[in-house]
Tab-separated table of C-alpha atoms in Angstrom:
chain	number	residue	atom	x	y	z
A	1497	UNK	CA	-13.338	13.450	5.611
A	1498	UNK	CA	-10.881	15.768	6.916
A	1499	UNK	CA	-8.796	14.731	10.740
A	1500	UNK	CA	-5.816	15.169	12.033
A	1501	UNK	CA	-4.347	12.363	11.041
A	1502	UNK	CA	-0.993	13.910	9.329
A	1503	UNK	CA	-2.051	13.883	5.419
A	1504	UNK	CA	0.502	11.903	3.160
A	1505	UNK	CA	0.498	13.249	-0.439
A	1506	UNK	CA	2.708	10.003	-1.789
A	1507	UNK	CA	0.007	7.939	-0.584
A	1508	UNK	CA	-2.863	9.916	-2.219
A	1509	UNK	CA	-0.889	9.705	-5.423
A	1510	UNK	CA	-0.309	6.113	-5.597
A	1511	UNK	CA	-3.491	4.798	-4.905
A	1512	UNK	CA	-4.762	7.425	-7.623
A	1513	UNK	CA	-2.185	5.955	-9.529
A	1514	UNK	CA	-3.152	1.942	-9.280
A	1515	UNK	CA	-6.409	2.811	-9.261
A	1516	UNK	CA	-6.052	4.170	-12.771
A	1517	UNK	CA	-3.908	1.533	-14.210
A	1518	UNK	CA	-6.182	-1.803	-12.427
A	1519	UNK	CA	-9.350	0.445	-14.083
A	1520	UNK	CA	-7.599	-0.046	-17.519
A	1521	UNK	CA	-6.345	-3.528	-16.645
A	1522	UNK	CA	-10.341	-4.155	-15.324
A	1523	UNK	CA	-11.740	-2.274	-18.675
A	1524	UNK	CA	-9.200	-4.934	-20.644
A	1525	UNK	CA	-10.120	-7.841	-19.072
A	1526	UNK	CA	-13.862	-7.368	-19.357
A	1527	UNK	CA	-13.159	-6.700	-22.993
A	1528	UNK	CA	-11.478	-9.706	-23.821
A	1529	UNK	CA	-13.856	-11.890	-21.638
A	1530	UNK	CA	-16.426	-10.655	-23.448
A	1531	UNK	CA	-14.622	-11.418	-27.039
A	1532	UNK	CA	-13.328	-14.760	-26.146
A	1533	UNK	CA	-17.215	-16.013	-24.177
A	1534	UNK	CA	-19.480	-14.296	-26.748
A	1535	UNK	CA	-21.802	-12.848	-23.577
A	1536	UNK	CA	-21.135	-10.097	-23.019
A	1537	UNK	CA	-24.337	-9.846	-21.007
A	1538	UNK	CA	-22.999	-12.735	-18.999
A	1539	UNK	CA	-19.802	-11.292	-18.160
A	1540	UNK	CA	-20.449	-7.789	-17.346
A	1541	UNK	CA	-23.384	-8.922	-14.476
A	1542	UNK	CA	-20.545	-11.364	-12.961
A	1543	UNK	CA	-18.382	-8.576	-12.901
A	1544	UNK	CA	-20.729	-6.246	-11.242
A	1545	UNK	CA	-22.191	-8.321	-9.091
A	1546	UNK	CA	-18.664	-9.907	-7.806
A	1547	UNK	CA	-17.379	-6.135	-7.172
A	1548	UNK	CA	-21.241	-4.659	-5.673
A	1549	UNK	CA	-20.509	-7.559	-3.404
A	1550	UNK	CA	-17.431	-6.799	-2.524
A	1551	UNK	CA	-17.805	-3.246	-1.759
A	1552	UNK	CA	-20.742	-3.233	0.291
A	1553	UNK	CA	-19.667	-6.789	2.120
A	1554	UNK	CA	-16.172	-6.740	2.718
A	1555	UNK	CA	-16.563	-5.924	6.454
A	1556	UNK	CA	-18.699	-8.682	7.214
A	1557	UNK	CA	-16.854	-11.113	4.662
A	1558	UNK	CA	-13.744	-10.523	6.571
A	1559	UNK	CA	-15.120	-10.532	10.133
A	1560	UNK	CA	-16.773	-13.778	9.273
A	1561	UNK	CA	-13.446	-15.004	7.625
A	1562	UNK	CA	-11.426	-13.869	11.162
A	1563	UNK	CA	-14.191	-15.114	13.715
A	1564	UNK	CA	-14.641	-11.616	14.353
A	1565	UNK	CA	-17.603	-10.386	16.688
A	1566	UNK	CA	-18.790	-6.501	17.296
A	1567	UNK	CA	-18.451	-5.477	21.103
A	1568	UNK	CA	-19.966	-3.004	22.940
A	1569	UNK	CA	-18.209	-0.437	25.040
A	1570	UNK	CA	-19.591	-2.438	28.444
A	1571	UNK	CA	-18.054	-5.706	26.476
A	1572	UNK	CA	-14.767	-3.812	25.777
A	1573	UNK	CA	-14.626	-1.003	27.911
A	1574	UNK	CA	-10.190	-0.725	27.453
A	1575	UNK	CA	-10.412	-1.585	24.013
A	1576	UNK	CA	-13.141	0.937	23.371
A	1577	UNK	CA	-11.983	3.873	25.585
A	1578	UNK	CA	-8.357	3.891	23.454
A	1579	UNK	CA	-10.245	3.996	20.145
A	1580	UNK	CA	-12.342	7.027	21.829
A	1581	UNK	CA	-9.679	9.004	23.213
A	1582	UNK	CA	-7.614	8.004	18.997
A	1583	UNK	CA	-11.026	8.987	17.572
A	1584	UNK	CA	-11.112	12.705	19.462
A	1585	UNK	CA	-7.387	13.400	19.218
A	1586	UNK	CA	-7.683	12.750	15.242
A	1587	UNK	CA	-11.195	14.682	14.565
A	1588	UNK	CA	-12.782	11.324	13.154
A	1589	UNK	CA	-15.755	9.617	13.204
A	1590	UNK	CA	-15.237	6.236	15.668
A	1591	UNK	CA	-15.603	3.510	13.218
A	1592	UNK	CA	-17.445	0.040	14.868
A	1593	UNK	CA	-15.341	-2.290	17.388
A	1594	UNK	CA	-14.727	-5.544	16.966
A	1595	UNK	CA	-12.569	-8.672	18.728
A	1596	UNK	CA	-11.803	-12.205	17.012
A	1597	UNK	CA	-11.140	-14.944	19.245
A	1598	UNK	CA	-7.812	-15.601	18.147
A	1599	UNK	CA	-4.904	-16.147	19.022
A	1600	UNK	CA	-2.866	-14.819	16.334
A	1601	UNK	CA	-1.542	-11.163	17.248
A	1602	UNK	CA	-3.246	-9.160	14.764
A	1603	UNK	CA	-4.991	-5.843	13.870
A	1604	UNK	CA	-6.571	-4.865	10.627
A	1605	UNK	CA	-9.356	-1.982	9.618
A	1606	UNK	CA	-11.502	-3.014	6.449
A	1607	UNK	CA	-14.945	-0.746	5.324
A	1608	UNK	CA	-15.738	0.781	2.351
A	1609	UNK	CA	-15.998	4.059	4.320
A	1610	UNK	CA	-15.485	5.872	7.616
A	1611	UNK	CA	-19.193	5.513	8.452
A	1612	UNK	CA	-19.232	2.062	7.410
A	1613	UNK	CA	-15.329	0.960	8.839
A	1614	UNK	CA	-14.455	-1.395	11.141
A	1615	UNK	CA	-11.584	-2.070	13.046
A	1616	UNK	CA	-11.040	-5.466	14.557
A	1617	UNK	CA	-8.156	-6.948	17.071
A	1618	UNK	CA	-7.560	-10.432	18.076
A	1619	UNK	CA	-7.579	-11.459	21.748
A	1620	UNK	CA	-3.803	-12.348	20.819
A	1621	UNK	CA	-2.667	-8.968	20.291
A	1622	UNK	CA	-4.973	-8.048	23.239
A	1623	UNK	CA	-3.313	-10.278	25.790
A	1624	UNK	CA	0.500	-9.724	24.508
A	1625	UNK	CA	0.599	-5.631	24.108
A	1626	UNK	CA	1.097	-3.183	27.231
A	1627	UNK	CA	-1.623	-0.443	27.231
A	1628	UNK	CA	0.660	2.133	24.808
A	1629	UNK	CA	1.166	-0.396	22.353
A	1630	UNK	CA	-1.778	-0.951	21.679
A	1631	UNK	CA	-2.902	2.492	21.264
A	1632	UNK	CA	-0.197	1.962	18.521
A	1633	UNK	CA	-1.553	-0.212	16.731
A	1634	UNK	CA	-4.920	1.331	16.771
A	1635	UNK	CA	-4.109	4.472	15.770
A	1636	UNK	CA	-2.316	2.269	12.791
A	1637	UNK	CA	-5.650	0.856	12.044
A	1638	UNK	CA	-7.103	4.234	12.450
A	1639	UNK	CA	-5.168	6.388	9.815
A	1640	UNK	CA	-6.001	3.369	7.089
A	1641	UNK	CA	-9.578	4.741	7.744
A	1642	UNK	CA	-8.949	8.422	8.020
A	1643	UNK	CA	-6.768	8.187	4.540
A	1644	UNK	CA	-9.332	6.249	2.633
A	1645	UNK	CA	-6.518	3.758	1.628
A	1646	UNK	CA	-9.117	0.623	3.422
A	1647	UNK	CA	-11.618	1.041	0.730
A	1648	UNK	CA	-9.129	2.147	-2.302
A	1649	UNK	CA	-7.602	-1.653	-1.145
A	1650	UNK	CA	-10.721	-3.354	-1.207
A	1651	UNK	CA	-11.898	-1.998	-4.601
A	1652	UNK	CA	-8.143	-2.851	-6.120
A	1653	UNK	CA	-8.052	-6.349	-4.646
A	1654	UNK	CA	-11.754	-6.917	-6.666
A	1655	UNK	CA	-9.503	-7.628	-9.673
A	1656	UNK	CA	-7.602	-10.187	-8.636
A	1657	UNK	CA	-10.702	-11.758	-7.026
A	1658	UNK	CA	-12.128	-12.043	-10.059
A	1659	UNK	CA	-9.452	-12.982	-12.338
A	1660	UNK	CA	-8.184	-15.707	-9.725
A	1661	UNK	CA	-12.072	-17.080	-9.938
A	1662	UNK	CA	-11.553	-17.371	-13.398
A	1663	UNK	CA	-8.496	-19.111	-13.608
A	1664	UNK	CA	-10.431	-22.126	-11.425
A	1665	UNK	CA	-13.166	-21.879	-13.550
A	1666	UNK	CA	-11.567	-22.418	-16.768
A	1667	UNK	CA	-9.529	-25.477	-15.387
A	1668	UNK	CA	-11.925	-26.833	-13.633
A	1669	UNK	CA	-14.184	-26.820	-16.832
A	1670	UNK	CA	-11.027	-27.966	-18.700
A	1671	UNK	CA	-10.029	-30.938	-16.184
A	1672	UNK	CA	-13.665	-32.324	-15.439
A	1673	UNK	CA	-16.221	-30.852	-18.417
A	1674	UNK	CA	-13.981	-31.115	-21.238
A	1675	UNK	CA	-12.377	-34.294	-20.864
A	1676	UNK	CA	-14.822	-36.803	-22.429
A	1677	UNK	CA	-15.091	-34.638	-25.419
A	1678	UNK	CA	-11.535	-33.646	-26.659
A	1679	UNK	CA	-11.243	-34.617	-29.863
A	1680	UNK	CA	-14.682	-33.087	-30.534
A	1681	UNK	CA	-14.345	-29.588	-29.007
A	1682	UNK	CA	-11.155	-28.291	-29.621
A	1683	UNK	CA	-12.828	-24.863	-30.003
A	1684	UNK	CA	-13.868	-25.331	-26.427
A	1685	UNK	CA	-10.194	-26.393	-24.622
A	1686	UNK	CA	-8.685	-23.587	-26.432
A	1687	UNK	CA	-11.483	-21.255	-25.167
A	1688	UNK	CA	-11.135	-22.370	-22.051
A	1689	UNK	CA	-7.117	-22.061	-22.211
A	1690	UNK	CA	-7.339	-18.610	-23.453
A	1691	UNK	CA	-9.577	-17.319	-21.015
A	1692	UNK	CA	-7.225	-19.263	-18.104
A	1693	UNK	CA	-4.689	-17.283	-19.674
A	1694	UNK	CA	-5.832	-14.028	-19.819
A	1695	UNK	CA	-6.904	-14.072	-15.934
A	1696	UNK	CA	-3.685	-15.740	-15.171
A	1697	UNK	CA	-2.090	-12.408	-16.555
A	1698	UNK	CA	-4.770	-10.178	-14.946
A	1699	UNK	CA	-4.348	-11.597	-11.822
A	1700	UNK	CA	-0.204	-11.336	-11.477
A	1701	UNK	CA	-0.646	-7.564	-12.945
A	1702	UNK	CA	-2.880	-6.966	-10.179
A	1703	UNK	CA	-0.862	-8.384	-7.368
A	1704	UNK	CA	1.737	-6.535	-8.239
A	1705	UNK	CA	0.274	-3.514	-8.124
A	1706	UNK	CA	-1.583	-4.071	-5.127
A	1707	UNK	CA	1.604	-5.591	-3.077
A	1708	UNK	CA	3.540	-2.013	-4.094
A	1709	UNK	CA	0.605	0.418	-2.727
A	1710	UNK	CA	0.214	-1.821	0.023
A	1711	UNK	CA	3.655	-1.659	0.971
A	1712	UNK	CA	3.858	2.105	1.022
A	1713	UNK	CA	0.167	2.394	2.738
A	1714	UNK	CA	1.758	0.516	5.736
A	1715	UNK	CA	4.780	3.174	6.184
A	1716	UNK	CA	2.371	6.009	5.574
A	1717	UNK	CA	-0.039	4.503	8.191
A	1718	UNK	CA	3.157	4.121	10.543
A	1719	UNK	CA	4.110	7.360	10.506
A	1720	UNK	CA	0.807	8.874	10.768
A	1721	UNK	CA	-0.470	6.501	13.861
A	1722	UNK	CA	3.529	7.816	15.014
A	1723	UNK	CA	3.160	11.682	14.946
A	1724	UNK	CA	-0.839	11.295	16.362
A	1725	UNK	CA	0.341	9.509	19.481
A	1726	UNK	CA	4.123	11.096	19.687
A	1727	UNK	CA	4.751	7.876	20.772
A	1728	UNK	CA	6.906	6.165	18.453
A	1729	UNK	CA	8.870	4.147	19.964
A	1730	UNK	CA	5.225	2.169	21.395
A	1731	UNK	CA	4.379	1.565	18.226
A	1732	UNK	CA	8.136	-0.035	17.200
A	1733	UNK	CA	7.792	-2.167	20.340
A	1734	UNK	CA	4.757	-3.337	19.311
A	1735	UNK	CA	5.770	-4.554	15.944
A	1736	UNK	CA	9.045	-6.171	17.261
A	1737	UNK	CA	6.549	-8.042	19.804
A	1738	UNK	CA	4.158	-9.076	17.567
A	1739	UNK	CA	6.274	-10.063	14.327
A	1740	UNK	CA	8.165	-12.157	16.786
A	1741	UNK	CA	4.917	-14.153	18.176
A	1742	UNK	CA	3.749	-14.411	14.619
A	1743	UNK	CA	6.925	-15.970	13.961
A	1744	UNK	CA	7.019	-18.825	15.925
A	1745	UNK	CA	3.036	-20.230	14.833
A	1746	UNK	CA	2.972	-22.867	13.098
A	1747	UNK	CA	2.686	-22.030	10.068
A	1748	UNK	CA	-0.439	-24.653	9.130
A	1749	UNK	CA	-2.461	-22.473	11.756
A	1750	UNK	CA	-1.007	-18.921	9.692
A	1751	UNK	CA	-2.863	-20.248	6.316
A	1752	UNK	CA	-6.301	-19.040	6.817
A	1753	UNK	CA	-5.354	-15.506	7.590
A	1754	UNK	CA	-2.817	-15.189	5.308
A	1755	UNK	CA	-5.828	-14.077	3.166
A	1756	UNK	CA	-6.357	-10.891	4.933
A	1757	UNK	CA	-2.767	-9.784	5.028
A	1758	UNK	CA	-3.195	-6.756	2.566
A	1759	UNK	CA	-5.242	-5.475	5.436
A	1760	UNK	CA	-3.258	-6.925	8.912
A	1761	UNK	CA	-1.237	-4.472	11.112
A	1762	UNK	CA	1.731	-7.313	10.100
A	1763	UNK	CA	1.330	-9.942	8.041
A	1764	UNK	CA	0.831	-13.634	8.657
A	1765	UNK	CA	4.039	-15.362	7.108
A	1766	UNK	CA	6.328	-17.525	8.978
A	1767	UNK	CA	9.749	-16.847	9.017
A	1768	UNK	CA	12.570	-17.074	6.376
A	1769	UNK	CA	9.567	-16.991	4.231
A	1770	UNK	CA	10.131	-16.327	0.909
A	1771	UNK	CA	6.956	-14.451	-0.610
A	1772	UNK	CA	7.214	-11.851	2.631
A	1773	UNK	CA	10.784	-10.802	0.816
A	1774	UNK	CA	9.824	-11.095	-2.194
A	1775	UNK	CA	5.872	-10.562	-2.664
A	1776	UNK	CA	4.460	-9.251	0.653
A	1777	UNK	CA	1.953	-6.791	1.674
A	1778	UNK	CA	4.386	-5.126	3.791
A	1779	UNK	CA	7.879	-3.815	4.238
A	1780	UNK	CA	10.234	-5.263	6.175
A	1781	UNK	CA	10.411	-5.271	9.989
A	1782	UNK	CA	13.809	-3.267	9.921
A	1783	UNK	CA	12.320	-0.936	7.064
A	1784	UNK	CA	9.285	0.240	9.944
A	1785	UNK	CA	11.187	0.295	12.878
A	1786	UNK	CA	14.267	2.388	10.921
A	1787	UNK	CA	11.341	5.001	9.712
A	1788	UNK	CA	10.525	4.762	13.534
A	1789	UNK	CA	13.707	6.169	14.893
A	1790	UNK	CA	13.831	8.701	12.072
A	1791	UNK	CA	10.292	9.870	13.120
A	1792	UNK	CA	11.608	9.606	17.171
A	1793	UNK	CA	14.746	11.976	15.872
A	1794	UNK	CA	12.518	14.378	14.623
A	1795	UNK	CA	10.483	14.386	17.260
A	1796	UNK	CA	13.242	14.832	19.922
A	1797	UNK	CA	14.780	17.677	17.984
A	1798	UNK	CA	13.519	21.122	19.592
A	1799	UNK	CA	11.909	23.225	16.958
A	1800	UNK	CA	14.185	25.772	15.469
């Protein structure tokens, strides 16, 4: 799919990039699954199944997850009409609409393709945003879609899915199957510890990896959602609003969609958290809003 979204070449190269290294980090972990449970029928239908799941469900998993509802254009006609007018100025297909009944100030685009995407706003970021904004933060949501970075996310954060589910499975066999019978099954505790190991590693591999692209798929979508609307300084106003909202929810009512924050327009955190500075999603406030004004200079500068 070709629009006019403006192409990013650092973007295509990274998630080419972490694609290829979490396939060899997937290939290696199915290996030595496989080794350590002696099935290797077992483990590669898990596997497969997990990611089939993933790929084909991960709209409705995560509009389920965020209470999130499909409209119609006579349920939404605003919300609807900006995507329209985004959708024709970019030379893309409209992806479906949908609003969670939330309060949290949020935005996020998940599909595993531009005839199957989704984008989704909260009633939060609704009621809060002036009319520009907004078109902001949809034509964000939009260029996620239109660069094929929602489903390259999706099928990279399988990994750590998995690996994470095998972590609790190993200690929950550990803690509750293994107990009565320790000094009978060794084999089995160390089994189990190895395998707990193993996805332990998997999973912080893959976190990294999916934190860094996810980082730079934010900026890329920022400047391309910029230079469609030529209204960058909407789209800084935005963030400042809603980063500040965000800010000041408790953070008890933040947990549940802290989740989905690979995939928010910001993320979730509270503030002075630690993992935003050190692990999150996405770059810094001051990082977007400084590639902001360098995008608004460029834009103000008449052509040569």
């Amino acid at each position: 799919m070709r629009s006019r979204f403006a192409p990013d070449r650092g973007l295509t190269a990274r998630m080419g990039l972490t694609m290829f290294l979490l396939g060899l980090l997937y290939v290696a972990f199915v290996a030595v699954l496989i080794a350590l449970l002696r099935s290797w029928v077992l483990v590669v239908v898990i596997a497969a199944g997990l990611l089939a799941a993933q790929f084909w469900f991960s709209d409705r998993i995560a509009l389920f997850a965020m209470r999130g509802r499909i409209v119609t254009p006579e349920e939404q006609p605003q919300l609807h009409g900006v995507i329209d007018r985004l959708c024709a100025t970019a030379d893309m297909p409209k992806p479906r609409v949908a609003v969670s009944r939330m309060d949290l100030p949020n935005a996020f685009a998940t599909g595993r393709n531009a005839d199957h995407a989704v984008v989704c706003v909260t009633t939060g970021l609704q009621r809060r945003l002036e009319p520009e904004e907004l078109e902001g933060v949809l034509a964000h949501e939009l260029s996620h879609v239109a660069h094929r970075d929602v489903a390259v996310i999706t099928i990279a954060s399988f990994l750590g899915v998995i690996a994470g589910l095998m972590v609790r499975f190993a200690f929950y066999s550990q803690l509750f199957g293994g107990r009565d019978r320790r000094d009978d099954d060794q084999n089995t505790a160390a089994l189990l510890f190895a395998v707990m190991a193993v996805s332990a590693l998997v999973y912080a591999l893959s976190f990294l990896l999916i934190r860094a692209l996810s980082r730079y798929r934010e900026l890329a979508a920022d400047r391309a959602a910029a230079l469609l609307t030529g209204r960058p300084s909407a789209l800084a106003s935005a963030l400042t609003k809603v980063t500040g909202d965000i800010a000041r929810i408790p953070t008890q009512d933040l947990r549940t969609a802290q989740a989905f924050n690979a995939f928010f327009f910001t993320p979730a955190l509270g503030p002075g958290s630690t993992v935003a500075n050190l692990f999150s999603t996405h770059p810094t406030l001051e990082r977007r809003l400084d590639q902001l004004a360098e995008i608004s200079a460029e834009l103000g500068r008449p052509a040569p």
